[in-house]
mmCIF file of C-alpha atoms and ligand atoms in Angstrom:
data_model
loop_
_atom_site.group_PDB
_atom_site.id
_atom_site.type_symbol
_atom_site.label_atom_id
_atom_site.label_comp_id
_atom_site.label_asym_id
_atom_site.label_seq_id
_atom_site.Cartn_x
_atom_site.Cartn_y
_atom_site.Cartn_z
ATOM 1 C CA UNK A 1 99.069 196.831 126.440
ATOM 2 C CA UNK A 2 99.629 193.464 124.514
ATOM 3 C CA UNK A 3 98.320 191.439 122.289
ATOM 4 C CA UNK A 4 97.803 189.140 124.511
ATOM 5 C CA UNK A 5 95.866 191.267 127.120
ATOM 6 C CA UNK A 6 94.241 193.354 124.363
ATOM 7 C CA UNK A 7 92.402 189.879 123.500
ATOM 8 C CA UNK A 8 91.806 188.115 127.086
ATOM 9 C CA UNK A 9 90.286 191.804 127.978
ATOM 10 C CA UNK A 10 87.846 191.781 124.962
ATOM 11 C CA UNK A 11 87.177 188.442 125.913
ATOM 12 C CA UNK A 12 85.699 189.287 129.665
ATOM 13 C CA UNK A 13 83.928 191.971 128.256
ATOM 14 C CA UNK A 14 82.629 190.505 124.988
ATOM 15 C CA UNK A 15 82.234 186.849 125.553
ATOM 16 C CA UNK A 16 78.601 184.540 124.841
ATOM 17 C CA UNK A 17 77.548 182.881 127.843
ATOM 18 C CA UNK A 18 77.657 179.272 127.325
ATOM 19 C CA UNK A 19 77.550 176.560 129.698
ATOM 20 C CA UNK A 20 80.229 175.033 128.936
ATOM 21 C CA UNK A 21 82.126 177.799 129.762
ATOM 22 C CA UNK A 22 80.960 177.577 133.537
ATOM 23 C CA UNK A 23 82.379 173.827 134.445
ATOM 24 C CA UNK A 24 85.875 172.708 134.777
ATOM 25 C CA UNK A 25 84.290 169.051 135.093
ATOM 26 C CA UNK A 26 86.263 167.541 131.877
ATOM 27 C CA UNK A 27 83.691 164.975 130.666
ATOM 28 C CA UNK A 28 81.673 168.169 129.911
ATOM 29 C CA UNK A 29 84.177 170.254 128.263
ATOM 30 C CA UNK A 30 84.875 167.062 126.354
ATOM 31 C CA UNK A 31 81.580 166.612 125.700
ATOM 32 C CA UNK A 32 81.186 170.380 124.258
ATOM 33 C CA UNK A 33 84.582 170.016 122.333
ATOM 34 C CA UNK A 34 83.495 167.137 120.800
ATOM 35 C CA UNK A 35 79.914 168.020 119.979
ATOM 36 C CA UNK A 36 81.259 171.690 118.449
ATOM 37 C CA UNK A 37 83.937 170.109 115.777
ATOM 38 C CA UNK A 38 82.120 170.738 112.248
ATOM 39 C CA UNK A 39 78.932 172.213 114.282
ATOM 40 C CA UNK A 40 78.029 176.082 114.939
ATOM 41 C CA UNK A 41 77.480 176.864 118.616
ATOM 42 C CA UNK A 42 74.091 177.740 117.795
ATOM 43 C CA UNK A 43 73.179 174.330 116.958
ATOM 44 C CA UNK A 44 75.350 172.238 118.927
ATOM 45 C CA UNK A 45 73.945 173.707 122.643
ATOM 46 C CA UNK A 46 70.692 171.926 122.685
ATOM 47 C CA UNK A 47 72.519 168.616 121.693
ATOM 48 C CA UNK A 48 74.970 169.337 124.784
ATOM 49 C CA UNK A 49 72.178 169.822 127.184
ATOM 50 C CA UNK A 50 70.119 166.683 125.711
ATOM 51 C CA UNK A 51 73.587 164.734 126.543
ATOM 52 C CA UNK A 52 74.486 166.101 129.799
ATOM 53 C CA UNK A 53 70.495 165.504 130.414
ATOM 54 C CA UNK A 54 70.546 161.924 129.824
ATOM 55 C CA UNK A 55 74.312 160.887 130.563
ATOM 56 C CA UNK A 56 75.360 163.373 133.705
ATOM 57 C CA UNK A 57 78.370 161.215 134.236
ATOM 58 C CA UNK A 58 81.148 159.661 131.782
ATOM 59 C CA UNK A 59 80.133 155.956 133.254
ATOM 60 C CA UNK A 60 76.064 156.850 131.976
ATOM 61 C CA UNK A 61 77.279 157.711 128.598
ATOM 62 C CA UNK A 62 79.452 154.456 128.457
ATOM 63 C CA UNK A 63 77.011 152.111 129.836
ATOM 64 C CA UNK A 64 74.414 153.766 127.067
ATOM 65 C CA UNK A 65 73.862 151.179 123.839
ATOM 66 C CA UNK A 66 74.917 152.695 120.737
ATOM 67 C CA UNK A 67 71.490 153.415 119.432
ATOM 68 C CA UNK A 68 70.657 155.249 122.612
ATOM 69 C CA UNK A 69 73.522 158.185 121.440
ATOM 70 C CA UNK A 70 72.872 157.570 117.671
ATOM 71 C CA UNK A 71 69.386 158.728 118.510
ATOM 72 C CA UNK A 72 70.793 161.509 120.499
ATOM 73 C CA UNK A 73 72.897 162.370 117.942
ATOM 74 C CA UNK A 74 70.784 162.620 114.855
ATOM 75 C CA UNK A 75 70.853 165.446 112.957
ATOM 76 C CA UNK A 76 74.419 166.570 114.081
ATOM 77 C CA UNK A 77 76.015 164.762 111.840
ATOM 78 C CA UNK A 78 79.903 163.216 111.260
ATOM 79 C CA UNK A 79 78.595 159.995 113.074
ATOM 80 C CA UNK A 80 81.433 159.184 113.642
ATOM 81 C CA UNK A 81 82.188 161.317 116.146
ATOM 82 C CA UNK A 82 79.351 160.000 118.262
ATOM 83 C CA UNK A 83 80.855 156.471 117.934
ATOM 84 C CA UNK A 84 84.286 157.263 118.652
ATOM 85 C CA UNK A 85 83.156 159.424 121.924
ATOM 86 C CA UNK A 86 81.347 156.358 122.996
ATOM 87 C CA UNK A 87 84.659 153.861 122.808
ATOM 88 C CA UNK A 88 86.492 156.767 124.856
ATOM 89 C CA UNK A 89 83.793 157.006 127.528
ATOM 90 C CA UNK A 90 84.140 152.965 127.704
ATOM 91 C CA UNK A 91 87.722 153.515 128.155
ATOM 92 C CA UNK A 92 87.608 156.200 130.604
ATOM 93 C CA UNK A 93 85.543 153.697 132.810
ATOM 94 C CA UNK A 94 87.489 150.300 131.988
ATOM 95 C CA UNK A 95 91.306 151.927 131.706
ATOM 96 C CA UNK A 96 91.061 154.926 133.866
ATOM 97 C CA UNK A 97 88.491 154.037 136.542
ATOM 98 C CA UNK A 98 86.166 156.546 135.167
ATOM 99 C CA UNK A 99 88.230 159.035 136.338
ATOM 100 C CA UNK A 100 88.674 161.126 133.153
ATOM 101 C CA UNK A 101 92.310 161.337 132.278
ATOM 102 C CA UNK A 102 94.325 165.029 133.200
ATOM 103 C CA UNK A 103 97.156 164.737 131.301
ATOM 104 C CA UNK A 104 97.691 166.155 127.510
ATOM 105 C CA UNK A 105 99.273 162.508 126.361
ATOM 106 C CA UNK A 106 96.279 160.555 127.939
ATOM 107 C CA UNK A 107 93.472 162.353 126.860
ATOM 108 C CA UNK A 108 95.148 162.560 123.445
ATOM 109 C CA UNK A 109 95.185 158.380 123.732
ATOM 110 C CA UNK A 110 91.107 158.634 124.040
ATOM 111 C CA UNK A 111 88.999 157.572 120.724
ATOM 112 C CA UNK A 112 88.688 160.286 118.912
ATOM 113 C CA UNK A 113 90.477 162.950 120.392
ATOM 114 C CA UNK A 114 92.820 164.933 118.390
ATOM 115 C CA UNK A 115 95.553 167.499 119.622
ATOM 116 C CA UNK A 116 92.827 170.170 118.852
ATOM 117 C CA UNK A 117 90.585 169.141 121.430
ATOM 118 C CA UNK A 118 93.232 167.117 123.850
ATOM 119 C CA UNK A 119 94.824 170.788 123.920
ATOM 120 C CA UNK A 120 91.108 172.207 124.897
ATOM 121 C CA UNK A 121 90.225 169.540 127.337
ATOM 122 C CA UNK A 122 93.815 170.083 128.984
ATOM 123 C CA UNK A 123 93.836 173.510 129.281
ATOM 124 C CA UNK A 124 90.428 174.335 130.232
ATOM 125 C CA UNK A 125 89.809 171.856 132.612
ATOM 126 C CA UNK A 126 93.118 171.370 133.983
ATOM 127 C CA UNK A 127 94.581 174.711 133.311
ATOM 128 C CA UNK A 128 97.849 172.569 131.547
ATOM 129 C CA UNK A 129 99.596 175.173 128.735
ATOM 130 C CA UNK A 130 98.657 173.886 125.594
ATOM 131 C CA UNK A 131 97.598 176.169 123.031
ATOM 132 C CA UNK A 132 94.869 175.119 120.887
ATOM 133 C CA UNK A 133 94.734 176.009 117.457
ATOM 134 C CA UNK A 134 91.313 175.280 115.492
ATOM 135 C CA UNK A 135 90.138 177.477 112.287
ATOM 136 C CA UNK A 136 89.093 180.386 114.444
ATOM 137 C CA UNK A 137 92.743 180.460 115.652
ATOM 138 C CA UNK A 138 94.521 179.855 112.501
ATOM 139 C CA UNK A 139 92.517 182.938 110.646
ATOM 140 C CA UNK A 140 93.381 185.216 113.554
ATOM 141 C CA UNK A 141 97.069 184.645 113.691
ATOM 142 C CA UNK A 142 97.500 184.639 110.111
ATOM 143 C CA UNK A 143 95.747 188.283 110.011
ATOM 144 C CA UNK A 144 97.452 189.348 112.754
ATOM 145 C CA UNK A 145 100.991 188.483 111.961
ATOM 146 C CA UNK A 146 100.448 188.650 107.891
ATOM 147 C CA UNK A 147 101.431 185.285 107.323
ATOM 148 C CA UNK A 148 101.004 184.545 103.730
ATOM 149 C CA UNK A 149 102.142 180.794 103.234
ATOM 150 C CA UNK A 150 99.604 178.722 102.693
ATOM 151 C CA UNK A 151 98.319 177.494 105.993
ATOM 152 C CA UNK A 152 97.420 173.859 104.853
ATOM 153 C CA UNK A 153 101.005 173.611 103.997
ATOM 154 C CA UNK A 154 104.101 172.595 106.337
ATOM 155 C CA UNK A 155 105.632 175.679 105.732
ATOM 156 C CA UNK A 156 102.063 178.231 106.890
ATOM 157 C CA UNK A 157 101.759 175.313 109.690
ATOM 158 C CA UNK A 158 105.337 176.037 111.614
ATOM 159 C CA UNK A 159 104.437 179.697 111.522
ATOM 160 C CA UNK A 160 101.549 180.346 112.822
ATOM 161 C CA UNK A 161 102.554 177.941 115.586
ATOM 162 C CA UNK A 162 105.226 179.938 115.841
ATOM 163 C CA UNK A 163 103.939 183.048 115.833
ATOM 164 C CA UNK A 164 100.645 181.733 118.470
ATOM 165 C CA UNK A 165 103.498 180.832 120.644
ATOM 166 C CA UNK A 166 105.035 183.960 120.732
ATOM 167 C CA UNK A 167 101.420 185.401 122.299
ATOM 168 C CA UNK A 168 100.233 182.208 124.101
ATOM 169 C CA UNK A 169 99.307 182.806 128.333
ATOM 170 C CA UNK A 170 101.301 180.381 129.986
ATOM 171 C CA UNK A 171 99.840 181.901 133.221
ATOM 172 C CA UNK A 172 95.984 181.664 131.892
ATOM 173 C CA UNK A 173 96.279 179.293 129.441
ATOM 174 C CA UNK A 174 92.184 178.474 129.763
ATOM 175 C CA UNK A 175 91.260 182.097 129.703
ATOM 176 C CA UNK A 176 93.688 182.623 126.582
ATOM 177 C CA UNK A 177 92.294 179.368 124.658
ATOM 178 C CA UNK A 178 88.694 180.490 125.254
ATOM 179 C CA UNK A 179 89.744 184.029 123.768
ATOM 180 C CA UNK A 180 90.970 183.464 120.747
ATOM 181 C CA UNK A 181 88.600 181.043 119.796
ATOM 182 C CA UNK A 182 85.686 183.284 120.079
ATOM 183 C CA UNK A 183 87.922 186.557 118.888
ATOM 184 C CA UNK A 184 88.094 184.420 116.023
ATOM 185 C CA UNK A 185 83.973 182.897 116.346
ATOM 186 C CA UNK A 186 82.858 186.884 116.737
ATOM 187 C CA UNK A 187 84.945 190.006 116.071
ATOM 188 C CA UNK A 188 88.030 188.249 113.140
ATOM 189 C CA UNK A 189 85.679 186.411 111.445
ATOM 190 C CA UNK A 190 86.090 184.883 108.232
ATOM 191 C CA UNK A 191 84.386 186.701 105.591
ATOM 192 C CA UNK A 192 83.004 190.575 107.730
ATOM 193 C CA UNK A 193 85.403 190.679 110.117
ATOM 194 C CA UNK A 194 84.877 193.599 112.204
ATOM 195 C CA UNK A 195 88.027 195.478 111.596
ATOM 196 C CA UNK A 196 86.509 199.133 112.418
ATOM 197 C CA UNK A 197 85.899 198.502 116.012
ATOM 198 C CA UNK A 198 89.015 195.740 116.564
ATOM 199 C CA UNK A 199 90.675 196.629 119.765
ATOM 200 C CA UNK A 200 94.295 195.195 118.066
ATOM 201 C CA UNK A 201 93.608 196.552 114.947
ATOM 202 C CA UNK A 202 97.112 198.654 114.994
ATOM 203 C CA UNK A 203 98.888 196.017 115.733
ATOM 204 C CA UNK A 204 97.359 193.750 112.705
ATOM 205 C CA UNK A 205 99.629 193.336 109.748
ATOM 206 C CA UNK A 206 97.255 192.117 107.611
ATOM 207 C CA UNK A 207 94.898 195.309 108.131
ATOM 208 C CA UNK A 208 97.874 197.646 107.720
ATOM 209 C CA UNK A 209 98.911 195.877 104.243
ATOM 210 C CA UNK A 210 95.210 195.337 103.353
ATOM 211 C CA UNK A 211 95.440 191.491 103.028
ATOM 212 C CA UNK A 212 92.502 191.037 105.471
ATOM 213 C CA UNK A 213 90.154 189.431 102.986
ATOM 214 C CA UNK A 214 93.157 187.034 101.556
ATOM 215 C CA UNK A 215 93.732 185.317 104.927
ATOM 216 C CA UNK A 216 94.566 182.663 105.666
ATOM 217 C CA UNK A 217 95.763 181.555 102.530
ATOM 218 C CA UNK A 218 94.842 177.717 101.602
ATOM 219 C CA UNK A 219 96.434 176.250 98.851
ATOM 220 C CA UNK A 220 94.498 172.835 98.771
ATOM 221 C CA UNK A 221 90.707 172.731 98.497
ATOM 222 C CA UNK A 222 89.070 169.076 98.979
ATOM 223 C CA UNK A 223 87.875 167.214 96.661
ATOM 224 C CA UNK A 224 84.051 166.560 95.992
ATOM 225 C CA UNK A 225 83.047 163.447 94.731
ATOM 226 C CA UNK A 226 79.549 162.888 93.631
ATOM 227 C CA UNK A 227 77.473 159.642 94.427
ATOM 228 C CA UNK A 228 73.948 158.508 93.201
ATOM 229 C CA UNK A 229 71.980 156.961 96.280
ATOM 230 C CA UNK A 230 68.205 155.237 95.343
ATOM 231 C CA UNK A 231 66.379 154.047 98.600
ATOM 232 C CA UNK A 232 63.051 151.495 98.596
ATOM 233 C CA UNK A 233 60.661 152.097 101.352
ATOM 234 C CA UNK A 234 59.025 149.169 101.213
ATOM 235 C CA UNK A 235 55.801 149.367 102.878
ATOM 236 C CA UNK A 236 53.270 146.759 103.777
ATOM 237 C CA UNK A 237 50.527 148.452 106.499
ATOM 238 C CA UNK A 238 52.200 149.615 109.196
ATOM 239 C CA UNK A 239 55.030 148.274 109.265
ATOM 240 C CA UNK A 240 58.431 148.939 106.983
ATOM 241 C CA UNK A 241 61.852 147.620 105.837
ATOM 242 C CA UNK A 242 65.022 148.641 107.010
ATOM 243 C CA UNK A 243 68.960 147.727 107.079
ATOM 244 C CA UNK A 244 71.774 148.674 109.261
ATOM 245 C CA UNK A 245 74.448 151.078 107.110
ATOM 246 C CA UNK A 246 77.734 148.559 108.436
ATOM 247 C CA UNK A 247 80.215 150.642 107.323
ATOM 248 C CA UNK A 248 81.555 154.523 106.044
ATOM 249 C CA UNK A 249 79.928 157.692 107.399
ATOM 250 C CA UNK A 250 76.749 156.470 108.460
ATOM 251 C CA UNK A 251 77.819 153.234 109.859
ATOM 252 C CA UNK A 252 75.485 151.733 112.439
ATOM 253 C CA UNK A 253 72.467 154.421 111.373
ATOM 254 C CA UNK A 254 69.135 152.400 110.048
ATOM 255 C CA UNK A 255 68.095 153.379 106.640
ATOM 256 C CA UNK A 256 65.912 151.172 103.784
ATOM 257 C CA UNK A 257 67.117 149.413 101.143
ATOM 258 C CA UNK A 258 69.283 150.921 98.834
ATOM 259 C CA UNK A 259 71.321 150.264 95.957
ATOM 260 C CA UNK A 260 74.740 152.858 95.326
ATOM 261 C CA UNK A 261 76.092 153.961 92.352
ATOM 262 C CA UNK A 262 76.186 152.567 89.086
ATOM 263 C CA UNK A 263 73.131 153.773 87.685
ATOM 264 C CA UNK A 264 73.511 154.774 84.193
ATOM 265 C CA UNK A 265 71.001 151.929 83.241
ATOM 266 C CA UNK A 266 68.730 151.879 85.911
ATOM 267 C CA UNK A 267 65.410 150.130 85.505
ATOM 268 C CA UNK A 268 63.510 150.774 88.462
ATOM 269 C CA UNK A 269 61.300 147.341 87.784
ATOM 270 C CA UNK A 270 64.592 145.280 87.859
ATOM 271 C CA UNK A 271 65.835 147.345 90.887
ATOM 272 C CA UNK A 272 62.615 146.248 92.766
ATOM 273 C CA UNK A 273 63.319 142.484 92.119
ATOM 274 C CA UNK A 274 66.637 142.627 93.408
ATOM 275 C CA UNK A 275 65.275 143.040 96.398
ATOM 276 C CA UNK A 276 61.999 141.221 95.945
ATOM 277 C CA UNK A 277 61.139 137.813 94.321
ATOM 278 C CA UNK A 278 59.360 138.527 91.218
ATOM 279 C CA UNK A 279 55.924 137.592 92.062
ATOM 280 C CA UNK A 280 55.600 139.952 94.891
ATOM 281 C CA UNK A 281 52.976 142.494 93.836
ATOM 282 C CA UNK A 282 53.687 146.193 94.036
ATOM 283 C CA UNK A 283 52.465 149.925 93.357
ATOM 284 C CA UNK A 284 54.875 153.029 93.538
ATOM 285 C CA UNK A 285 53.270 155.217 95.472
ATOM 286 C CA UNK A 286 55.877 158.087 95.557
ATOM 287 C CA UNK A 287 59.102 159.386 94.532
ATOM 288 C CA UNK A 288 61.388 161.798 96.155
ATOM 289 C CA UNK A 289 64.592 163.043 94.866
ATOM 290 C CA UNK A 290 66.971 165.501 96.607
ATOM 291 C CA UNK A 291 70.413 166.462 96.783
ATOM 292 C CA UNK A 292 72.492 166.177 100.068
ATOM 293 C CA UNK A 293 75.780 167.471 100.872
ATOM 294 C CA UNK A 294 78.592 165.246 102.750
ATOM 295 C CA UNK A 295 82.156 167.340 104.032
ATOM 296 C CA UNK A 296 83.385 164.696 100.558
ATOM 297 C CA UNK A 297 80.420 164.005 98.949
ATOM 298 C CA UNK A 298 77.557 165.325 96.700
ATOM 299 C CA UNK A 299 74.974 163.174 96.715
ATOM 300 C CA UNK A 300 71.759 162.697 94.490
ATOM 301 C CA UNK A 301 69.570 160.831 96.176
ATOM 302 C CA UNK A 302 66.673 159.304 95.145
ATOM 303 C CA UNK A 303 63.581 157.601 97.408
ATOM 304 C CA UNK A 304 60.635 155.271 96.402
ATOM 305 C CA UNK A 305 58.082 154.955 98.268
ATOM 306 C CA UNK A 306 56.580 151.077 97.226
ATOM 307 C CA UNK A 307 53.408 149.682 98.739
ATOM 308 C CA UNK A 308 53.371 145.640 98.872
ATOM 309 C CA UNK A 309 49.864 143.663 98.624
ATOM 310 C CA UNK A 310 51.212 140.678 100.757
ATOM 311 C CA UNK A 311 53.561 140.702 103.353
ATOM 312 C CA UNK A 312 57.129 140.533 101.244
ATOM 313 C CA UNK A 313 60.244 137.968 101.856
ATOM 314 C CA UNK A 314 63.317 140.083 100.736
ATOM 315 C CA UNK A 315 65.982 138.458 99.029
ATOM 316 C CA UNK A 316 68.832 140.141 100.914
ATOM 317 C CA UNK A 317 68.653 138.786 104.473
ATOM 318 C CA UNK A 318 70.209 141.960 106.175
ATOM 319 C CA UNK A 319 66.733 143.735 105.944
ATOM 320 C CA UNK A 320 64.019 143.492 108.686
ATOM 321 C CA UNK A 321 60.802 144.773 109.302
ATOM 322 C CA UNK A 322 59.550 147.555 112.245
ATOM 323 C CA UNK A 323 56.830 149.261 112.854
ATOM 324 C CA UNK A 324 56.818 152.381 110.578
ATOM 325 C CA UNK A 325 57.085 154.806 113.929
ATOM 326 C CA UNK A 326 59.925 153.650 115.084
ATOM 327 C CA UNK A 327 62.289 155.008 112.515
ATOM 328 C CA UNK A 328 63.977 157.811 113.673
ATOM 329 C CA UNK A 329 63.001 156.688 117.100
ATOM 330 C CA UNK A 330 64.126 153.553 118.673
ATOM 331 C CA UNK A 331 66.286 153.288 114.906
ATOM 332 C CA UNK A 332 68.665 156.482 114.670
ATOM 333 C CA UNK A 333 68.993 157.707 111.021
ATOM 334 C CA UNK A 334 70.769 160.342 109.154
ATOM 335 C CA UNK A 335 69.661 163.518 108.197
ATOM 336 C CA UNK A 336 69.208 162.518 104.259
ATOM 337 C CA UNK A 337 66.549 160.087 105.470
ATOM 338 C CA UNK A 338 65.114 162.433 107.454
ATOM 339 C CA UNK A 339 64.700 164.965 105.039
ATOM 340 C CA UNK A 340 62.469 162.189 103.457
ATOM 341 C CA UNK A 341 60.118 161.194 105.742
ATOM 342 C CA UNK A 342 59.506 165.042 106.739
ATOM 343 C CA UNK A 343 58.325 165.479 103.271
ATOM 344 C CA UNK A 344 56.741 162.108 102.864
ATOM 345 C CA UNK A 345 54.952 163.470 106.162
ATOM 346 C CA UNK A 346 53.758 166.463 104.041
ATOM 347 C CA UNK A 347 52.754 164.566 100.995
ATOM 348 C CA UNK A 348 51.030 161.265 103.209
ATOM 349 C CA UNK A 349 49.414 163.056 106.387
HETATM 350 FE FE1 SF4 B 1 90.989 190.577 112.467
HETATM 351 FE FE2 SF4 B 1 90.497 192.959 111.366
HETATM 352 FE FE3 SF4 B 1 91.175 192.787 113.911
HETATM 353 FE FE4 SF4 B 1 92.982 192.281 112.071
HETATM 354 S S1 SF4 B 1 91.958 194.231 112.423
HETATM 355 S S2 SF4 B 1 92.628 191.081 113.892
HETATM 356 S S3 SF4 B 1 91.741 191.305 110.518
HETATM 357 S S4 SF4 B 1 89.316 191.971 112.988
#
């Protein structure tokens, strides 16, 4: 038997059951695709159901407001991505009639949507060849065919195309697609793959010249850069202070005042004041400092939690005052400020 076949046939016996995997309706696969880039399977399926839940169709998740699928979205992550799906479902319904588009080029044109996923979406809702080639796929091929030039590279790029094409289904191109994605999610996996019990372990180069372990080779690791972050949670009864992030990573997610960077003389008093007039009276009630970890970034973060005697008038005219329940609620936030309330939850109950 082939390759090929020796993979698509450990697929239909070996395969997770995941709903995804059940609909050829492409708003859902697109959905799934786009919920599963930089997210584990495990965690991503209960955000897919919450969003098929609330938006069944592509018009529902287009007519949604923003903070509706921010809220949604919390604690997944790369906001972004939530944004960006949200301009494609608008121009599914305003370009395409909300009729999602079913060719490669068009669905490639949506927000968001790179050849990764356009070659998902294609194939397994349309059953178009394209072969799809994410991290599961590039580790596989590179095992199986030995291919030692660095993968991040031009050069490692052209052949493991190359060498996928040479296996690719044009005749089941969904089936094939799904396969070695989760040959690559389950049996080749990156650090314990499962060589012993492989069922195209004779024809793997990399087993046979013991390079299992080296694959694929990347020559280019990313750079980290490392921030400072200091938050005020200003608090005056029950109510608190909050901005709108307008920019970067978080854009459009609600967090407190903060000031970035910079900090090598930081005076907390003076900090306050920048925000508050100086005779505003205050007590620090509590301060919380953690680390948090961006795909770029390593960031220190550090949260005070201030209680006012009057009411306060802030100096910066972005921030506005809620009702301290709503944060996280009706006001999506990221996972950093999260991680702060939960323990300010502990500490305050
Ligand atoms: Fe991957 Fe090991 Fe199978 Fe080769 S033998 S394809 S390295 S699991």
């Amino acid at each position: 038997m082939g390759t090929q076949s020796d993979i698509i046939q450990w697929y239909r016996s070996e395969k997770r059951d995941l709903p995804w995997r059940h609909t050829k309706d492409p708003y859902k696969i697109w959905l799934s695709e786009i919920i599963l880039q930089q997210t584990r399977v495990q965690q991503g399926l209960p955000y897919y159901l919450k969003f098929v839940e609330n938006f069944p169709q592509i018009s529902d998740f287009a007519n949604a407001s923003e903070d509706q699928i921010l809220s949604l979205w919390q604690g997944l992550g790369y906001y972004s991505r939530a944004r960006n799906m949200h301009t494609a479902a608008k121009t599914v319904v305003n370009d395409f009639g909300g009729v999602f588009p079913s060719t490669y080029e068009e669905i490639l044109s949506l927000k968001g949507v790179g050849p990764y996923t356009a070659a998902a979406i294609a194939s397994f809702a349309f059953d178009l060849p394209r072969p799809v080639i994410d991290g599961n796929v590039f580790r596989v091929i590179s095992r199986l065919f030995c291919i030692l030039s660095p993968i991040d590279k031009p050069q490692g790029k052209k052949e493991i195309t190359q060498a996928l094409e040479s296996i690719f289904s044009n005749s089941e191109p969904a089936t094939w697609n799904q396969a070695i994605m989760e040959f690559g999610a389950m049996q080749c996996t990156p650090k314990k793959p499962l060589c012993e019990t492989c069922p195209i372990q004779e024809k793997c180069l990399a087993f046979e010249h013991n390079k299992v372990l080296e694959l694929p080779n990347k020559e280019g690791k990313v750079k980290v850069k490392k921030m400072d972050l200091r938050y005020f949670d200003f608090r005056y009864g029950d109510k608190l202070y909050i901005r709108k992030r307008t920019a970067g990573a978080w854009k459009n997610l609600y967090e407190y005042p903060v000031i970035e960077d910079g900090l090598k003389d930081f005076n907390l008093v003076d900090a306050i004041h920048s925000f508050l007039p100086q005779n505003n009276s205050w007590k620090l009630k509590n301060k919380y400092t953690c680390t948090h970890l961006l795909s770029h970034r390593q960031i220190s973060a550090y949260f005070y939690t201030i209680y006012l005697d009057s009411k306060p008038f802030f100096l910066k005219s972005n921030i506005f005052e809620i009702h301290k329940n709503d944060l996280g609620e009706r006001y999506p936030i990221s996972t950093l400020i999260s991680k702060y309330i939960q323990q300010l939850e502990n500490y305050d109950k």
